[in-house]
CSV table of C-alpha atoms and ligand atoms in Angstrom, one decimal:
chain,number,residue,atom,x,y,z
A,1,MET,CA,-97.0,22.5,21.6
A,2,LEU,CA,-94.8,24.8,23.7
A,3,PHE,CA,-91.4,23.4,24.8
A,4,ARG,CA,-90.1,25.1,27.9
A,5,PRO,CA,-88.0,24.7,31.1
A,6,THR,CA,-90.1,24.9,34.2
A,7,VAL,CA,-90.7,27.4,37.0
A,8,GLU,CA,-91.7,27.0,40.5
A,9,ALA,CA,-95.3,27.6,39.6
A,10,ASP,CA,-95.3,24.3,37.5
A,11,LEU,CA,-94.4,22.2,40.7
A,12,ASP,CA,-98.1,20.6,41.3
A,13,ARG,CA,-98.4,19.6,37.6
A,14,LEU,CA,-94.7,18.3,37.6
A,15,LEU,CA,-95.5,16.1,40.6
A,16,GLY,CA,-98.7,14.7,38.7
A,17,CYS,CA,-96.6,13.0,35.9
A,18,VAL,CA,-96.6,9.2,36.7
A,19,VAL,CA,-94.1,6.8,35.1
A,20,ASP,CA,-95.5,3.2,35.7
A,21,GLU,CA,-93.2,1.1,33.2
A,22,SER,CA,-90.8,-0.7,35.6
A,23,ILE,CA,-87.8,1.8,35.0
A,24,SER,CA,-86.4,4.5,37.3
A,25,TRP,CA,-88.1,7.9,37.2
A,26,ALA,CA,-88.2,11.2,39.1
A,27,HIS,CA,-91.1,10.1,41.2
A,28,PRO,CA,-92.6,13.0,43.6
A,29,ASP,CA,-90.5,12.2,46.6
A,30,ARG,CA,-87.4,12.2,44.4
A,31,LEU,CA,-88.3,15.3,42.8
A,32,LEU,CA,-89.1,17.4,45.9
A,33,THR,CA,-85.7,16.1,47.6
A,34,PHE,CA,-83.7,16.7,44.6
A,35,LEU,CA,-85.2,20.2,43.8
A,36,GLU,CA,-84.5,21.3,47.6
A,37,ASP,CA,-80.9,20.4,47.6
A,38,ARG,CA,-80.5,21.5,43.9
A,39,GLN,CA,-79.4,18.2,42.4
A,40,TYR,CA,-82.6,19.1,40.2
A,41,ARG,CA,-83.4,22.5,39.0
A,42,HIS,CA,-86.4,24.2,37.4
A,43,GLU,CA,-84.3,25.1,34.7
A,44,ARG,CA,-83.3,21.7,33.8
A,45,ILE,CA,-86.7,20.2,34.0
A,46,TRP,CA,-88.3,20.9,30.5
A,47,VAL,CA,-91.9,20.2,29.4
A,48,ALA,CA,-93.9,20.0,26.3
A,49,GLU,CA,-97.2,21.9,27.3
A,50,GLU,CA,-100.6,22.0,25.2
A,51,ASP,CA,-103.6,24.2,26.5
A,52,GLY,CA,-101.9,24.2,30.0
A,53,GLU,CA,-101.4,20.5,30.0
A,54,ILE,CA,-98.0,18.8,30.6
A,55,LYS,CA,-97.6,16.1,27.4
A,56,ALA,CA,-94.1,15.4,28.1
A,57,ARG,CA,-91.3,15.9,30.9
A,58,ALA,CA,-87.6,15.5,30.8
A,59,VAL,CA,-85.6,15.9,33.9
A,60,TRP,CA,-81.9,16.6,34.3
A,61,TRP,CA,-79.8,15.7,37.0
A,62,GLY,CA,-76.5,17.6,38.2
A,63,PHE,CA,-74.2,18.1,41.2
A,64,PRO,CA,-75.7,20.9,43.5
A,65,ASP,CA,-73.0,23.1,43.0
A,66,GLY,CA,-72.5,22.2,39.4
A,67,ASP,CA,-72.5,24.5,36.3
A,68,ARG,CA,-74.4,22.0,34.1
A,69,PRO,CA,-76.7,19.4,33.9
A,70,LEU,CA,-74.9,15.8,33.7
A,71,ALA,CA,-77.4,13.1,33.2
A,72,LEU,CA,-81.0,12.9,31.8
A,73,ASP,CA,-82.9,11.1,34.9
A,74,CYS,CA,-86.3,10.7,33.4
A,75,LEU,CA,-88.3,11.0,30.4
A,76,TYR,CA,-92.1,10.8,30.8
A,77,VAL,CA,-94.6,11.2,28.1
A,78,HIS,CA,-98.5,11.3,28.9
A,79,PRO,CA,-100.4,8.2,27.8
A,80,SER,CA,-102.8,10.1,25.7
A,81,VAL,CA,-100.0,11.1,23.2
A,82,GLU,CA,-100.2,9.0,20.2
A,83,ASP,CA,-96.7,9.6,18.8
A,84,ARG,CA,-94.6,9.6,22.1
A,85,VAL,CA,-91.5,9.0,20.3
A,86,SER,CA,-91.5,12.1,18.4
A,87,LEU,CA,-92.8,14.3,21.3
A,88,ALA,CA,-89.9,13.1,23.5
A,89,ALA,CA,-87.6,13.3,20.9
A,90,ASP,CA,-88.6,17.0,20.1
A,91,LEU,CA,-88.6,17.6,23.7
A,92,LEU,CA,-85.0,16.5,24.3
A,93,ARG,CA,-83.7,18.5,21.0
A,94,HIS,CA,-85.3,21.7,22.5
A,95,ALA,CA,-83.4,21.1,25.8
A,96,HIS,CA,-80.2,20.1,24.1
A,97,ASP,CA,-80.2,23.1,22.0
A,98,GLU,CA,-80.2,25.3,24.9
A,99,TYR,CA,-77.8,23.3,26.8
A,100,GLY,CA,-75.3,23.1,24.0
A,101,GLN,CA,-74.8,19.5,24.6
A,102,ALA,CA,-76.8,16.1,25.0
A,103,PRO,CA,-76.2,14.8,28.7
A,104,ALA,CA,-76.3,10.9,28.6
A,105,TYR,CA,-79.8,9.3,29.7
A,106,HIS,CA,-79.1,7.0,32.6
A,107,VAL,CA,-81.9,4.6,33.2
A,108,PHE,CA,-81.8,2.0,36.2
A,109,LEU,CA,-83.7,-1.4,35.7
A,110,ARG,CA,-84.1,-4.7,37.4
A,111,LYS,CA,-81.2,-7.1,36.3
A,112,GLU,CA,-84.0,-9.5,34.6
A,113,TRP,CA,-85.1,-6.5,32.6
A,114,ARG,CA,-85.1,-8.2,29.2
A,115,ASP,CA,-87.4,-10.7,30.3
A,116,ASP,CA,-90.0,-8.2,31.5
A,117,PRO,CA,-92.3,-7.0,28.6
A,118,LYS,CA,-93.2,-3.9,30.4
A,119,ALA,CA,-89.5,-2.8,31.0
A,120,SER,CA,-88.3,-3.7,27.4
A,121,ALA,CA,-91.1,-1.7,26.0
A,122,ALA,CA,-90.5,1.1,28.3
A,123,ILE,CA,-86.8,1.0,27.1
A,124,ALA,CA,-87.6,0.7,23.3
A,125,TRP,CA,-89.7,4.0,22.8
A,126,ARG,CA,-87.1,5.9,25.0
A,127,GLN,CA,-84.2,4.5,23.1
A,128,GLU,CA,-85.9,5.3,19.7
A,129,ALA,CA,-86.5,9.0,21.0
A,130,GLY,CA,-83.1,9.3,22.3
A,131,GLN,CA,-81.6,8.3,19.1
A,132,ARG,CA,-83.4,10.8,17.3
A,133,ALA,CA,-82.3,13.4,19.8
A,134,GLY,CA,-78.4,12.4,19.3
A,135,LEU,CA,-78.3,9.8,22.2
A,136,THR,CA,-77.1,7.1,19.7
A,137,GLU,CA,-74.6,4.9,22.0
A,138,GLU,CA,-75.8,2.5,24.2
A,139,LEU,CA,-73.9,0.7,27.1
A,140,GLU,CA,-75.1,-1.6,29.9
A,141,ARG,CA,-73.2,-1.5,33.1
A,142,LEU,CA,-73.7,-3.9,35.8
A,143,ARG,CA,-74.6,-2.5,39.4
A,144,TYR,CA,-73.0,-4.5,42.0
A,145,GLN,CA,-73.4,-4.5,45.9
A,146,TRP,CA,-71.4,-5.8,48.8
A,147,THR,CA,-73.5,-6.3,52.1
A,148,PRO,CA,-72.2,-6.7,55.5
A,149,GLY,CA,-73.3,-10.3,55.5
A,150,SER,CA,-70.7,-11.1,52.7
A,151,PRO,CA,-67.3,-11.9,53.9
A,152,VAL,CA,-64.6,-9.3,54.4
A,153,PRO,CA,-61.6,-10.6,52.3
A,154,GLU,CA,-58.1,-11.1,54.2
A,155,PRO,CA,-55.1,-9.2,52.7
A,156,SER,CA,-52.9,-11.4,50.5
A,157,GLY,CA,-49.7,-9.8,51.5
A,158,ARG,CA,-48.6,-9.4,47.8
A,159,LEU,CA,-49.0,-5.7,47.8
A,160,VAL,CA,-48.4,-2.8,50.0
A,161,PHE,CA,-51.0,0.3,50.0
A,162,GLY,CA,-50.3,3.6,50.9
A,163,PRO,CA,-51.5,7.2,50.2
A,164,ASP,CA,-50.2,10.1,48.4
A,165,PRO,CA,-51.1,13.8,49.0
A,166,ASP,CA,-50.0,14.5,45.4
A,167,ASP,CA,-52.8,14.7,42.8
A,168,GLU,CA,-50.1,14.7,40.1
A,169,VAL,CA,-48.8,11.4,41.2
A,170,PHE,CA,-52.4,9.9,40.7
A,171,VAL,CA,-52.8,11.7,37.2
A,172,ALA,CA,-49.8,10.0,36.1
A,173,VAL,CA,-51.1,6.5,37.6
A,174,PHE,CA,-54.6,6.9,36.1
A,175,ARG,CA,-52.9,7.7,32.5
A,176,ARG,CA,-50.8,4.3,32.7
A,177,VAL,CA,-54.0,2.2,34.0
A,178,ALA,CA,-56.2,4.0,31.1
A,179,VAL,CA,-53.8,2.1,28.4
A,180,GLY,CA,-55.8,-0.9,27.2
A,181,SER,CA,-58.9,-0.2,29.5
A,182,LEU,CA,-61.8,-2.3,28.7
A,183,ASP,CA,-64.0,0.6,30.3
A,184,ALA,CA,-66.2,2.0,27.7
A,185,HIS,CA,-66.1,5.5,29.0
A,186,THR,CA,-62.2,5.7,29.3
A,187,ARG,CA,-61.8,4.2,25.8
A,188,GLN,CA,-64.5,6.6,24.3
A,189,ALA,CA,-62.5,9.7,26.1
A,190,LEU,CA,-59.2,8.4,24.6
A,191,THR,CA,-60.7,9.0,21.3
A,192,THR,CA,-61.1,12.7,21.8
A,193,MET,CA,-58.3,13.9,24.2
A,194,ASP,CA,-54.8,12.7,24.9
A,195,GLY,CA,-54.1,10.6,27.8
A,196,ASP,CA,-52.8,13.4,30.0
A,197,ALA,CA,-55.9,15.3,29.6
A,198,GLN,CA,-58.1,12.2,30.2
A,199,ALA,CA,-56.2,11.2,33.5
A,200,ARG,CA,-56.7,14.8,34.6
A,201,ASP,CA,-60.5,14.9,34.0
A,202,ASP,CA,-60.8,11.4,35.9
A,203,VAL,CA,-59.0,12.6,38.9
A,204,ALA,CA,-60.9,15.8,39.0
A,205,ASP,CA,-64.4,13.9,38.6
A,206,TYR,CA,-63.1,11.6,41.5
A,207,ARG,CA,-61.9,14.8,43.5
A,208,SER,CA,-65.4,16.3,43.1
A,209,MET,CA,-67.1,13.1,44.6
A,210,PRO,CA,-68.3,13.2,48.4
A,211,GLY,CA,-65.6,10.4,49.2
A,212,ASP,CA,-62.4,11.5,51.3
A,213,ARG,CA,-59.4,12.4,49.1
A,214,SER,CA,-57.2,11.0,51.8
A,215,TRP,CA,-58.8,7.4,51.2
A,216,TRP,CA,-57.0,7.2,47.7
A,217,ARG,CA,-54.3,4.5,47.8
A,218,LEU,CA,-51.3,3.4,45.4
A,219,ALA,CA,-50.6,-0.1,45.5
A,220,ARG,CA,-46.9,-1.4,45.3
A,221,THR,CA,-45.2,-4.7,45.5
A,222,PRO,CA,-43.1,-5.0,48.5
A,223,ASP,CA,-40.1,-4.1,46.6
A,224,GLY,CA,-41.8,-0.8,45.7
A,225,ASP,CA,-42.9,-1.4,42.0
A,226,LEU,CA,-45.9,0.1,41.3
A,227,VAL,CA,-49.0,-2.2,40.4
A,228,GLY,CA,-52.1,0.2,40.6
A,229,VAL,CA,-54.6,2.3,42.2
A,230,ALA,CA,-57.3,1.7,44.7
A,231,LEU,CA,-59.6,4.6,45.3
A,232,PRO,CA,-62.6,3.9,47.8
A,233,SER,CA,-65.0,6.7,47.4
A,234,ALA,CA,-68.7,7.6,48.1
A,235,ASN,CA,-71.6,9.1,46.2
A,236,ASN,CA,-74.6,11.0,47.6
A,237,GLN,CA,-76.2,7.7,48.1
A,238,GLY,CA,-73.4,6.2,50.2
A,239,PRO,CA,-69.8,4.4,50.0
A,240,VAL,CA,-68.8,3.2,46.5
A,241,VAL,CA,-65.9,1.1,45.2
A,242,GLY,CA,-64.8,4.3,43.1
A,243,TYR,CA,-61.9,3.3,40.9
A,244,LEU,CA,-59.2,0.6,40.7
A,245,GLY,CA,-56.8,-0.1,37.9
A,246,VAL,CA,-53.8,-2.2,37.3
A,247,VAL,CA,-51.1,-1.0,35.0
A,248,PRO,CA,-50.8,-3.0,31.8
A,249,GLU,CA,-47.5,-4.7,32.3
A,250,ARG,CA,-49.0,-6.4,35.6
A,251,ARG,CA,-52.3,-7.4,34.5
A,252,GLY,CA,-53.2,-11.1,34.3
A,253,GLN,CA,-51.9,-12.1,37.8
A,254,GLY,CA,-55.1,-11.5,39.7
A,255,TYR,CA,-53.9,-8.2,41.4
A,256,ALA,CA,-57.5,-6.6,40.4
A,257,ASP,CA,-58.7,-9.1,43.5
A,258,ASP,CA,-56.1,-7.7,45.9
A,259,LEU,CA,-57.1,-3.8,45.0
A,260,LEU,CA,-60.8,-4.7,45.1
A,261,ALA,CA,-60.4,-6.6,48.5
A,262,GLU,CA,-58.4,-3.5,50.0
A,263,ILE,CA,-61.3,-1.2,49.1
A,264,THR,CA,-63.8,-3.5,50.4
A,265,ARG,CA,-62.0,-4.0,53.6
A,266,PHE,CA,-61.5,-0.4,53.8
A,267,HIS,CA,-65.2,0.5,54.0
A,268,ALA,CA,-66.1,-2.7,55.8
A,269,GLU,CA,-63.7,-1.6,58.7
A,270,ARG,CA,-65.7,2.0,58.9
A,271,GLY,CA,-68.9,-0.1,59.3
A,272,VAL,CA,-70.7,0.9,56.2
A,273,GLY,CA,-73.9,-0.8,55.4
A,274,ARG,CA,-73.3,-1.4,52.0
A,275,ILE,CA,-70.8,-0.7,49.1
A,276,ILE,CA,-72.0,0.0,45.5
A,277,ALA,CA,-70.1,-0.4,42.3
A,278,ASP,CA,-70.9,-0.3,38.6
A,279,THR,CA,-68.9,-1.9,35.9
A,280,ASP,CA,-69.4,-2.3,31.9
A,281,VAL,CA,-70.8,-5.9,31.1
A,282,THR,CA,-68.1,-5.7,28.7
A,283,ASN,CA,-65.4,-5.2,31.2
A,284,VAL,CA,-65.2,-8.9,31.5
A,285,PRO,CA,-61.9,-9.2,34.1
A,286,MET,CA,-63.6,-6.6,36.3
A,287,ALA,CA,-67.1,-8.1,36.3
A,288,ARG,CA,-65.4,-11.5,37.3
A,289,ALA,CA,-63.4,-10.0,40.0
A,290,PHE,CA,-66.6,-8.5,41.6
A,291,ASP,CA,-68.3,-12.0,41.2
A,292,ARG,CA,-65.4,-13.4,43.2
A,293,ALA,CA,-65.3,-11.1,45.8
A,294,GLY,CA,-68.8,-11.6,46.9
A,295,TYR,CA,-70.5,-9.0,45.4
A,296,GLU,CA,-74.1,-9.4,43.7
A,297,VAL,CA,-75.6,-7.8,40.6
A,298,PHE,CA,-78.6,-6.1,42.1
A,299,ALA,CA,-79.5,-3.7,39.0
A,300,ILE,CA,-78.6,-2.8,35.5
A,301,ARG,CA,-77.8,0.9,34.6
A,302,LEU,CA,-78.4,1.5,31.1
A,303,VAL,CA,-76.7,4.7,29.5
A,304,LEU,CA,-77.6,6.2,26.2
A,305,SER,CA,-75.2,8.8,25.2
A,306,PRO,CA,-74.3,10.7,22.2
A,307,LYS,CA,-71.2,9.7,20.0
A,308,LEU,CA,-68.2,11.8,20.9
B,401,COA,C1,-59.9,-4.5,35.2
B,401,COA,C2,-58.4,-4.6,35.6
B,401,COA,C3,-58.5,-3.9,37.0
B,401,COA,C4,-58.1,-6.3,35.6
B,401,COA,O1,-57.0,-6.3,36.2
B,401,COA,P1,-56.1,-7.8,36.2
B,401,COA,O2,-55.4,-7.6,37.6
B,401,COA,O3,-55.4,-7.8,35.2
B,401,COA,O4,-57.5,-8.8,36.4
B,401,COA,P2,-57.1,-10.4,36.2
B,401,COA,O5,-55.7,-10.8,36.6
B,401,COA,O6,-58.2,-11.0,37.2
B,401,COA,O7,-57.6,-10.6,34.9
B,401,COA,C5,-58.1,-11.7,34.4
B,401,COA,C6,-57.8,-12.1,32.8
B,401,COA,O8,-58.4,-10.7,32.3
B,401,COA,C7,-57.3,-10.5,31.3
B,401,COA,N1,-57.4,-8.7,31.3
B,401,COA,C8,-57.2,-8.1,32.4
B,401,COA,N2,-57.1,-6.8,32.1
B,401,COA,C9,-57.4,-6.9,30.7
B,401,COA,C10,-57.6,-5.8,29.4
B,401,COA,N3,-57.7,-4.3,30.1
B,401,COA,N4,-57.7,-6.1,28.5
B,401,COA,C11,-57.8,-7.5,28.0
B,401,COA,N5,-57.7,-8.5,29.0
B,401,COA,C12,-57.5,-8.0,30.2
B,401,COA,C13,-56.0,-11.0,32.0
B,401,COA,O9,-55.2,-10.9,31.1
B,401,COA,C14,-56.6,-12.3,32.5
B,401,COA,O10,-56.3,-13.1,31.5
B,401,COA,P3,-56.0,-14.8,31.7
B,401,COA,O11,-57.2,-15.3,32.6
B,401,COA,O12,-56.1,-15.3,30.1
B,401,COA,O13,-54.8,-14.6,32.5
B,401,COA,C15,-57.5,-4.1,34.4
B,401,COA,O14,-57.7,-4.6,33.2
B,401,COA,C16,-57.5,-2.5,34.3
B,401,COA,O15,-56.7,-1.9,35.2
B,401,COA,N6,-58.4,-1.9,33.3
B,401,COA,C17,-58.3,-0.6,33.5
B,401,COA,C18,-59.1,0.3,34.5
B,401,COA,C19,-60.3,-0.5,34.8
B,401,COA,O16,-61.2,-0.8,34.0
B,401,COA,N7,-60.8,-0.6,36.0
B,401,COA,C20,-62.2,-0.8,36.4
B,401,COA,C21,-63.2,0.4,36.4
B,401,COA,S1,-64.6,-0.3,37.3
């Protein structure tokens, strides 16, 4: 078996790989579009090849101008392969060695996926392969959407929202908001870096998104005391909630609702079609705030990642 990244000449055979297992995958339209705008690149698509046939394929995603792959987007093994777990694990290991890291695998599923034997089986073998290749941590995220049929929340009047051009101000607030966060990514990051570095990373990540920096808001009481942040943003698919957070000493007073309402109103007033947001199933206060604000769960994002 030969493990290698692909080249342009492999394209036809790459387009012939079909995943029919009720999970997200790099289907031909996606493959062509993403190769075109460089979210996919041949050097980040790996195959296991035998006698000129593709027996397994792994496709990583990254920002078009980014310098590294950020997420595994698709893992495929040809139905004729008997031990698909071992082959997929070997393929991932070869690519991880070359990358010097193991990017997380993001799988998108219907919200009832656990009741669907096809989707559950699709996840089970990929999970085992991922584990053998170092993707040992599992996180389930709820994908919420707000659509124009849902009500646009009125301001409660409890908070005053304003921009601030200084990134350092946002770094300081992000740092405070991260304390006691129930968000798995934030908690994991804080086990390997200090609060300042973690906040800087987050601000840099939100800066790199297609949403406008001028949309970012600080939330204060009418007396001027800081309560939190509200960052409407956008990704390549469209408007997203981005980020919101309440400083620890102000939690438990329903401010999450005010911040989310501000973001929803902001996008709604721009006339957007829909607003997407992800939150961990374990971030219960945040999930409840989405439920109250008329957002509905439309899918699940399962993230398999290495232990930091
Ligand atoms: C999620 C968050 C915005 C909730 O803000 P909030 O204004 O306190 O939310 P609510 O007032 O609706 O809280 C509801 C309940 O959850 C509790 N709660 C809120 N945040 C909590 C936390 N981080 N840890 C434990 N309990 C929390 C509240 O105390 C309250 O409990 P009660 O009903 O017993 O009074 C806030 O925890 C936060 O800023 N977390 C860090 C950033 C984050 O996770 N952002 C979302 C990323 S998508």
